[in-house]
């Protein structure tokens, strides 16, 4: 049977990703000074304006505006006259402390019994399609957008600007990736470059170095800036908001998503820590040879430490039953939020790196939830 699956990625200059990166840069700054900071930071961005708001309870004191301007500068919005730049955009800050009603349910005298910061369900997924045990479409899409940023920063294509997107359609035959059917790349650019030049350059310097030659053929279709000019981009071209790229952040739609966003949230929020643990478990199941594909769901009730449910689905690829894998996880892995935080070192200020190009897979290969070190599964 032949099927097609498509995933997309966006560059760090995409307006939603600008917001995610500002939120996680603020989170990192707070965790660096106070590892027990409670942070639910949201950011919006429009033409020449950024708004930082949300709930933050921390002993740390940081300069939110300075952090935002530095992040915008590092992303590449430094040139005046494009509708959004680090030095001239207006930044407003409206933060308050976490609700005491929520805090009462989260903080306990025995910290290991700290409750989940909210109700919700989280999913983790892994498969054998790539070395990182991620689905191939999202991994290729992320590599394209990272390459767009690279050729811009290195001056290989100096006329490119920070905003951009990529999309990859993979043809599957009997569930196995066989070829890349379609590649879509759209990049913001300076006004003085012709479309012919841009399309030739992107094909040569972005697509060809990323997509394996063996996955391309004469029928592969390329759409490069298909609407033509893309000079106005970033928050000047479209409003940005934290948490609006959930599928880009995770598995490109290949696996289910619980609906909770990641960026700007400290690890007491199970939207983030629970999803990281679910990925860790799923990846370790596959790495241990227990299945070729694995999806794990964990769910929590606000203020309750232990998860209310755990589900393992190996889609018929398991060498043992899903129930036995589920029991092994329950018996050997502590899924209370504080235990997850300790196991994955989630009070470490490394979140800014996750805010673009994916929280899972090759982009975060050195981070704790991507490690395949769960001995209980390897010895099963």
Coordinates of C-alpha atoms in Angstrom, one line a residue:
X1 CA 0.0 0.0 0.0
X2 CA 1.3 3.5 -0.9
X3 CA 0.5 6.5 1.3
X4 CA 1.8 10.0 1.7
X5 CA 2.6 11.9 4.8
X6 CA 3.5 15.6 5.2
X7 CA 5.1 17.6 8.0
X8 CA 6.2 21.2 8.3
X9 CA 8.7 23.2 10.2
X10 CA 9.3 27.0 10.6
X11 CA 12.5 29.0 11.1
X12 CA 13.5 30.8 14.3
X13 CA 12.3 34.0 12.6
X14 CA 8.8 32.9 12.2
X15 CA 6.6 35.2 14.4
X16 CA 5.3 32.4 16.6
X17 CA 8.8 31.1 17.1
X18 CA 10.1 34.6 18.0
X19 CA 7.5 34.5 20.8
X20 CA 8.5 30.9 21.9
X21 CA 12.2 31.8 22.0
X22 CA 11.6 35.0 24.1
X23 CA 9.4 33.0 26.6
X24 CA 12.0 30.3 27.0
X25 CA 14.9 32.8 27.2
X26 CA 13.0 34.4 30.1
X27 CA 12.4 30.9 31.7
X28 CA 16.1 30.1 31.4
X29 CA 17.2 33.4 33.0
X30 CA 14.8 32.8 35.9
X31 CA 15.9 29.1 36.4
X32 CA 19.5 30.1 36.3
X33 CA 19.0 32.3 39.4
X34 CA 16.2 30.4 41.0
X35 CA 15.8 26.8 39.9
X36 CA 12.4 26.5 41.7
X37 CA 10.9 29.4 39.7
X38 CA 7.2 28.9 38.7
X39 CA 6.8 30.3 35.2
X40 CA 3.9 30.5 32.8
X41 CA 5.2 33.2 30.4
X42 CA 3.3 34.1 27.3
X43 CA 4.5 36.4 24.5
X44 CA 2.7 38.1 21.6
X45 CA 4.4 40.0 18.7
X46 CA 3.1 42.3 16.1
X47 CA 4.6 45.0 13.9
X48 CA 7.1 46.9 16.0
X49 CA 5.7 45.6 19.3
X50 CA 6.2 42.7 21.8
X51 CA 4.0 42.0 24.8
X52 CA 5.3 39.8 27.6
X53 CA 2.6 38.6 30.1
X54 CA 1.6 35.7 32.3
X55 CA 2.3 34.3 35.8
X56 CA 5.8 34.2 37.3
X57 CA 6.7 33.5 40.9
X58 CA 10.4 33.5 41.5
X59 CA 13.1 34.8 43.9
X60 CA 15.0 35.8 40.8
X61 CA 14.9 39.3 39.3
X62 CA 15.6 39.6 35.6
X63 CA 15.2 42.3 33.0
X64 CA 12.4 40.9 30.8
X65 CA 12.8 43.7 28.2
X66 CA 16.6 43.3 27.8
X67 CA 16.2 39.5 27.4
X68 CA 13.6 40.0 24.7
X69 CA 15.7 42.5 22.8
X70 CA 18.7 40.3 22.9
X71 CA 16.7 37.3 21.7
X72 CA 15.3 39.3 18.8
X73 CA 18.8 40.4 18.0
X74 CA 20.2 36.9 18.0
X75 CA 17.3 35.7 15.8
X76 CA 18.4 38.3 13.2
X77 CA 15.9 41.1 13.3
X78 CA 18.5 43.9 13.5
X79 CA 17.8 46.0 10.4
X80 CA 15.5 49.0 10.8
X81 CA 12.8 49.7 8.3
X82 CA 11.5 46.1 8.0
X83 CA 8.7 46.6 10.5
X84 CA 10.3 44.7 13.4
X85 CA 13.8 45.0 14.9
X86 CA 15.5 44.5 18.3
X87 CA 16.3 48.2 19.0
X88 CA 13.1 50.0 17.9
X89 CA 10.2 47.6 18.7
X90 CA 8.1 48.6 21.8
X91 CA 8.1 46.0 24.6
X92 CA 5.5 45.9 27.3
X93 CA 5.6 43.6 30.3
X94 CA 2.6 42.5 32.4
X95 CA 3.4 39.6 34.7
X96 CA 1.9 38.7 38.1
X97 CA 2.4 35.8 40.5
X98 CA 0.9 32.4 40.2
X99 CA -2.5 31.9 41.7
X100 CA -2.3 30.8 45.4
X101 CA -5.1 28.3 44.7
X102 CA -2.9 26.5 42.1
X103 CA 0.2 26.8 44.2
X104 CA -1.6 25.2 47.2
X105 CA -2.2 22.0 45.1
X106 CA 1.3 21.9 43.6
X107 CA 3.6 22.6 46.5
X108 CA 3.7 20.0 49.3
X109 CA 5.9 19.6 52.4
X110 CA 7.2 16.4 50.8
X111 CA 8.4 17.7 47.5
X112 CA 8.3 14.3 45.9
X113 CA 4.5 14.5 46.4
X114 CA 4.2 17.8 44.7
X115 CA 1.0 17.7 42.6
X116 CA 0.8 18.3 38.8
X117 CA 0.5 21.9 37.9
X118 CA -2.6 21.2 35.8
X119 CA -4.7 18.4 34.5
X120 CA -4.0 17.1 31.0
X121 CA -2.7 14.3 28.8
X122 CA 0.6 14.1 27.1
X123 CA 1.9 11.9 24.3
X124 CA 5.3 10.7 23.4
X125 CA 6.3 8.8 20.2
X126 CA 9.3 7.0 18.7
X127 CA 9.9 4.9 15.6
X128 CA 12.8 3.4 13.6
X129 CA 12.5 5.7 10.5
X130 CA 15.5 7.8 11.5
X131 CA 18.6 7.6 13.7
X132 CA 17.0 9.9 16.2
X133 CA 14.0 7.5 16.3
X134 CA 11.7 10.3 14.9
X135 CA 9.4 10.2 11.9
X136 CA 11.2 11.1 8.7
X137 CA 9.0 13.9 7.5
X138 CA 9.4 16.2 10.5
X139 CA 13.1 15.5 10.8
X140 CA 13.7 16.5 7.1
X141 CA 11.4 19.6 7.5
X142 CA 13.4 20.7 10.6
X143 CA 16.7 20.1 8.8
X144 CA 15.5 22.3 5.9
X145 CA 14.6 25.2 8.2
X146 CA 17.8 24.9 10.1
X147 CA 19.7 25.0 6.8
X148 CA 17.8 28.1 5.8
X149 CA 19.0 29.8 9.0
X150 CA 22.6 28.5 8.4
X151 CA 23.0 29.8 4.9
X152 CA 21.6 33.2 6.0
X153 CA 23.9 33.5 9.0
X154 CA 27.0 32.3 7.2
X155 CA 26.4 34.7 4.3
X156 CA 26.0 31.9 1.8
X157 CA 22.7 33.4 0.8
X158 CA 23.1 36.9 2.3
X159 CA 19.8 38.2 0.9
X160 CA 17.7 35.8 3.0
X161 CA 15.9 37.3 6.1
X162 CA 14.9 35.4 9.3
X163 CA 11.3 34.3 8.5
X164 CA 10.7 31.0 6.6
X165 CA 9.0 27.7 6.4
X166 CA 9.5 24.2 5.0
X167 CA 7.3 21.2 4.3
X168 CA 8.2 17.7 3.2
X169 CA 5.9 15.0 1.8
X170 CA 7.2 11.5 2.1
X171 CA 5.9 8.5 0.1
X172 CA 5.5 5.4 2.2
X173 CA 5.2 1.9 0.7
X174 CA 3.8 -0.7 3.2
X175 CA 4.7 1.7 6.0
X176 CA 8.3 2.2 5.0
X177 CA 9.6 5.6 3.7
X178 CA 10.4 5.1 0.0
X179 CA 11.0 8.6 -1.5
X180 CA 10.4 12.3 -1.0
X181 CA 7.5 13.3 -3.1
X182 CA 7.3 17.0 -2.5
X183 CA 9.5 19.7 -0.9
X184 CA 8.1 23.2 -0.1
X185 CA 10.4 26.0 1.0
X186 CA 9.4 29.6 1.6
X187 CA 12.0 32.1 2.8
X188 CA 11.8 35.8 3.6
X189 CA 14.2 37.7 1.4
X190 CA 15.5 41.2 0.5
X191 CA 13.7 43.1 -2.2
X192 CA 16.7 43.2 -4.6
X193 CA 16.9 39.4 -5.4
X194 CA 15.1 37.9 -8.3
X195 CA 12.8 34.8 -7.9
X196 CA 14.8 32.9 -10.4
X197 CA 18.0 33.4 -8.4
X198 CA 16.4 32.7 -5.1
X199 CA 14.8 29.4 -6.3
X200 CA 18.0 28.2 -7.9
X201 CA 20.0 29.1 -4.8
X202 CA 17.6 27.4 -2.3
X203 CA 17.5 24.3 -4.4
X204 CA 21.3 24.1 -4.6
X205 CA 22.3 25.3 -1.1
X206 CA 19.3 24.3 1.1
X207 CA 17.3 21.4 -0.4
X208 CA 20.1 19.4 -2.0
X209 CA 22.4 19.3 1.1
X210 CA 19.5 18.2 3.3
X211 CA 17.4 15.7 1.5
X212 CA 19.2 12.4 0.9
X213 CA 19.9 12.0 -2.9
X214 CA 18.5 8.4 -2.7
X215 CA 15.1 9.8 -1.6
X216 CA 14.8 12.1 -4.6
X217 CA 13.9 11.2 -8.1
X218 CA 12.7 12.7 -11.4
X219 CA 9.1 12.9 -10.0
X220 CA 10.0 14.8 -6.9
X221 CA 8.2 18.2 -6.9
X222 CA 9.8 21.4 -5.6
X223 CA 7.9 24.5 -4.6
X224 CA 10.2 27.3 -3.6
X225 CA 8.5 30.6 -2.6
X226 CA 5.5 29.4 -4.6
X227 CA 3.6 32.7 -4.2
X228 CA 6.6 34.8 -5.3
X229 CA 7.9 37.7 -3.2
X230 CA 8.2 37.3 0.5
X231 CA 9.8 40.5 1.7
X232 CA 7.6 41.4 4.6
X233 CA 7.9 38.7 7.2
X234 CA 8.2 38.0 10.9
X235 CA 5.9 39.9 13.3
X236 CA 5.6 42.6 10.7
X237 CA 4.0 40.2 8.3
X238 CA 1.8 38.2 10.7
X239 CA 1.2 38.3 14.4
X240 CA 3.1 35.9 16.7
X241 CA 2.0 34.0 19.8
X242 CA 3.6 31.5 22.1
X243 CA 2.4 27.9 21.8
X244 CA 0.9 28.1 18.4
X245 CA 3.3 25.7 16.7
X246 CA 2.5 22.5 18.8
X247 CA 2.8 20.1 15.9
X248 CA 6.0 21.6 14.6
X249 CA 7.4 21.3 18.2
X250 CA 6.6 17.6 18.4
X251 CA 6.1 14.9 15.8
X252 CA 4.8 16.8 12.7
X253 CA 1.4 15.4 13.1
X254 CA 2.7 11.8 12.9
X255 CA 1.7 11.1 16.5
X256 CA -1.1 12.4 18.7
X257 CA -0.8 15.6 20.8
X258 CA -2.4 16.4 24.1
X259 CA -2.8 20.0 23.3
X260 CA -0.5 21.6 25.8
X261 CA 2.2 24.0 24.7
X262 CA 5.8 23.9 26.0
X263 CA 7.6 27.2 25.7
X264 CA 7.5 29.6 28.6
X265 CA 6.5 26.9 31.1
X266 CA 8.7 25.7 34.0
X267 CA 8.9 21.9 34.5
X268 CA 6.3 21.8 37.2
X269 CA 3.8 22.1 34.3
X270 CA 3.2 18.6 33.2
X271 CA 2.3 19.9 29.7
X272 CA 6.1 20.1 29.3
X273 CA 7.7 17.7 31.7
X274 CA 5.1 15.0 31.1
X275 CA 5.5 15.2 27.3
X276 CA 9.3 15.1 27.7
X277 CA 9.0 11.9 29.9
X278 CA 6.5 10.4 27.4
X279 CA 9.1 10.9 24.6
X280 CA 11.8 9.5 26.8
X281 CA 9.8 6.3 27.5
X282 CA 8.7 5.8 23.9
X283 CA 12.2 6.3 22.6
X284 CA 13.6 3.8 25.2
X285 CA 11.0 1.2 24.3
X286 CA 12.1 1.4 20.6
X287 CA 15.8 1.6 21.4
X288 CA 15.6 -1.4 23.6
X289 CA 14.2 -3.4 20.8
X290 CA 10.8 -3.9 22.4
X291 CA 8.9 -2.4 19.4
X292 CA 9.5 -0.7 16.1
X293 CA 7.0 2.0 16.9
X294 CA 5.7 3.2 20.2
X295 CA 3.3 5.9 21.4
X296 CA 2.8 6.6 25.1
X297 CA 0.1 8.6 26.8
X298 CA 0.4 9.9 30.4
X299 CA -2.4 11.9 32.0
X300 CA -2.6 13.9 35.3
X301 CA -5.1 15.6 37.6
X302 CA -4.2 19.0 39.0
X303 CA -2.7 18.8 42.4
X304 CA -2.2 15.0 42.2
X305 CA 1.3 13.6 42.0
X306 CA 0.7 10.2 40.5
X307 CA -0.6 10.0 36.9
X308 CA -4.2 9.0 36.6
X309 CA -3.5 6.9 33.5
X310 CA -0.7 5.4 31.4
X311 CA -1.2 3.9 27.9
X312 CA 1.3 2.1 25.7
X313 CA 0.6 1.4 22.0
X314 CA 3.2 -0.3 19.8
X315 CA 0.8 -0.6 16.8
X316 CA 1.3 -4.3 16.6
X317 CA 5.1 -4.0 16.3
X318 CA 6.0 -5.1 19.9
X319 CA 8.0 -8.2 20.7
X320 CA 5.9 -8.5 23.8
X321 CA 2.4 -7.3 24.7
X322 CA 1.6 -3.6 25.2
X323 CA 0.3 -4.5 28.6
X324 CA 3.6 -6.0 29.7
X325 CA 5.5 -3.0 28.6
X326 CA 3.0 -0.8 30.4
X327 CA 3.4 -2.8 33.6
X328 CA 7.2 -2.7 33.4
X329 CA 7.1 1.1 33.1
X330 CA 4.7 1.4 36.0
X331 CA 6.8 -0.9 38.2
X332 CA 10.2 0.7 37.4
X333 CA 9.7 4.4 36.5
X334 CA 8.5 7.1 38.9
X335 CA 6.1 9.3 36.9
X336 CA 5.4 11.8 39.7
X337 CA 6.2 15.4 38.4
X338 CA 9.0 15.9 40.9
X339 CA 10.6 12.5 40.0
X340 CA 10.4 13.4 36.3
X341 CA 12.1 16.8 37.0
X342 CA 14.9 15.0 38.9
X343 CA 15.3 12.2 36.4
X344 CA 15.5 14.5 33.4
X345 CA 17.3 17.4 35.2
X346 CA 14.5 19.7 34.1
X347 CA 15.5 22.6 36.4
X348 CA 18.5 23.2 34.1
X349 CA 18.3 26.3 32.0
X350 CA 18.5 24.7 28.6
X351 CA 15.0 25.5 27.3
X352 CA 15.8 28.3 24.9
X353 CA 17.5 25.7 22.6
X354 CA 14.3 23.7 22.3
X355 CA 12.1 26.7 21.3
X356 CA 12.9 26.3 17.5
X357 CA 13.5 23.3 15.3
X358 CA 11.8 20.8 17.6
X359 CA 11.8 19.6 21.2
X360 CA 12.5 16.1 20.1
X361 CA 14.9 14.3 17.8
X362 CA 18.2 15.5 16.3
X363 CA 17.7 19.1 17.5
X364 CA 17.8 18.0 21.1
X365 CA 19.9 14.9 20.8
X366 CA 22.1 15.8 23.8
X367 CA 19.3 16.7 26.2
X368 CA 18.2 14.2 28.9
X369 CA 14.8 13.1 27.4
X370 CA 16.6 12.0 24.2
X371 CA 18.9 9.6 26.0
X372 CA 18.4 5.8 25.7
X373 CA 19.6 4.9 29.1
X374 CA 16.6 3.3 30.8
X375 CA 18.1 0.1 32.0
X376 CA 14.9 -1.5 33.1
X377 CA 13.7 -1.6 29.5
X378 CA 17.0 -2.7 28.1
X379 CA 17.1 -5.7 30.5
X380 CA 13.5 -6.7 29.8

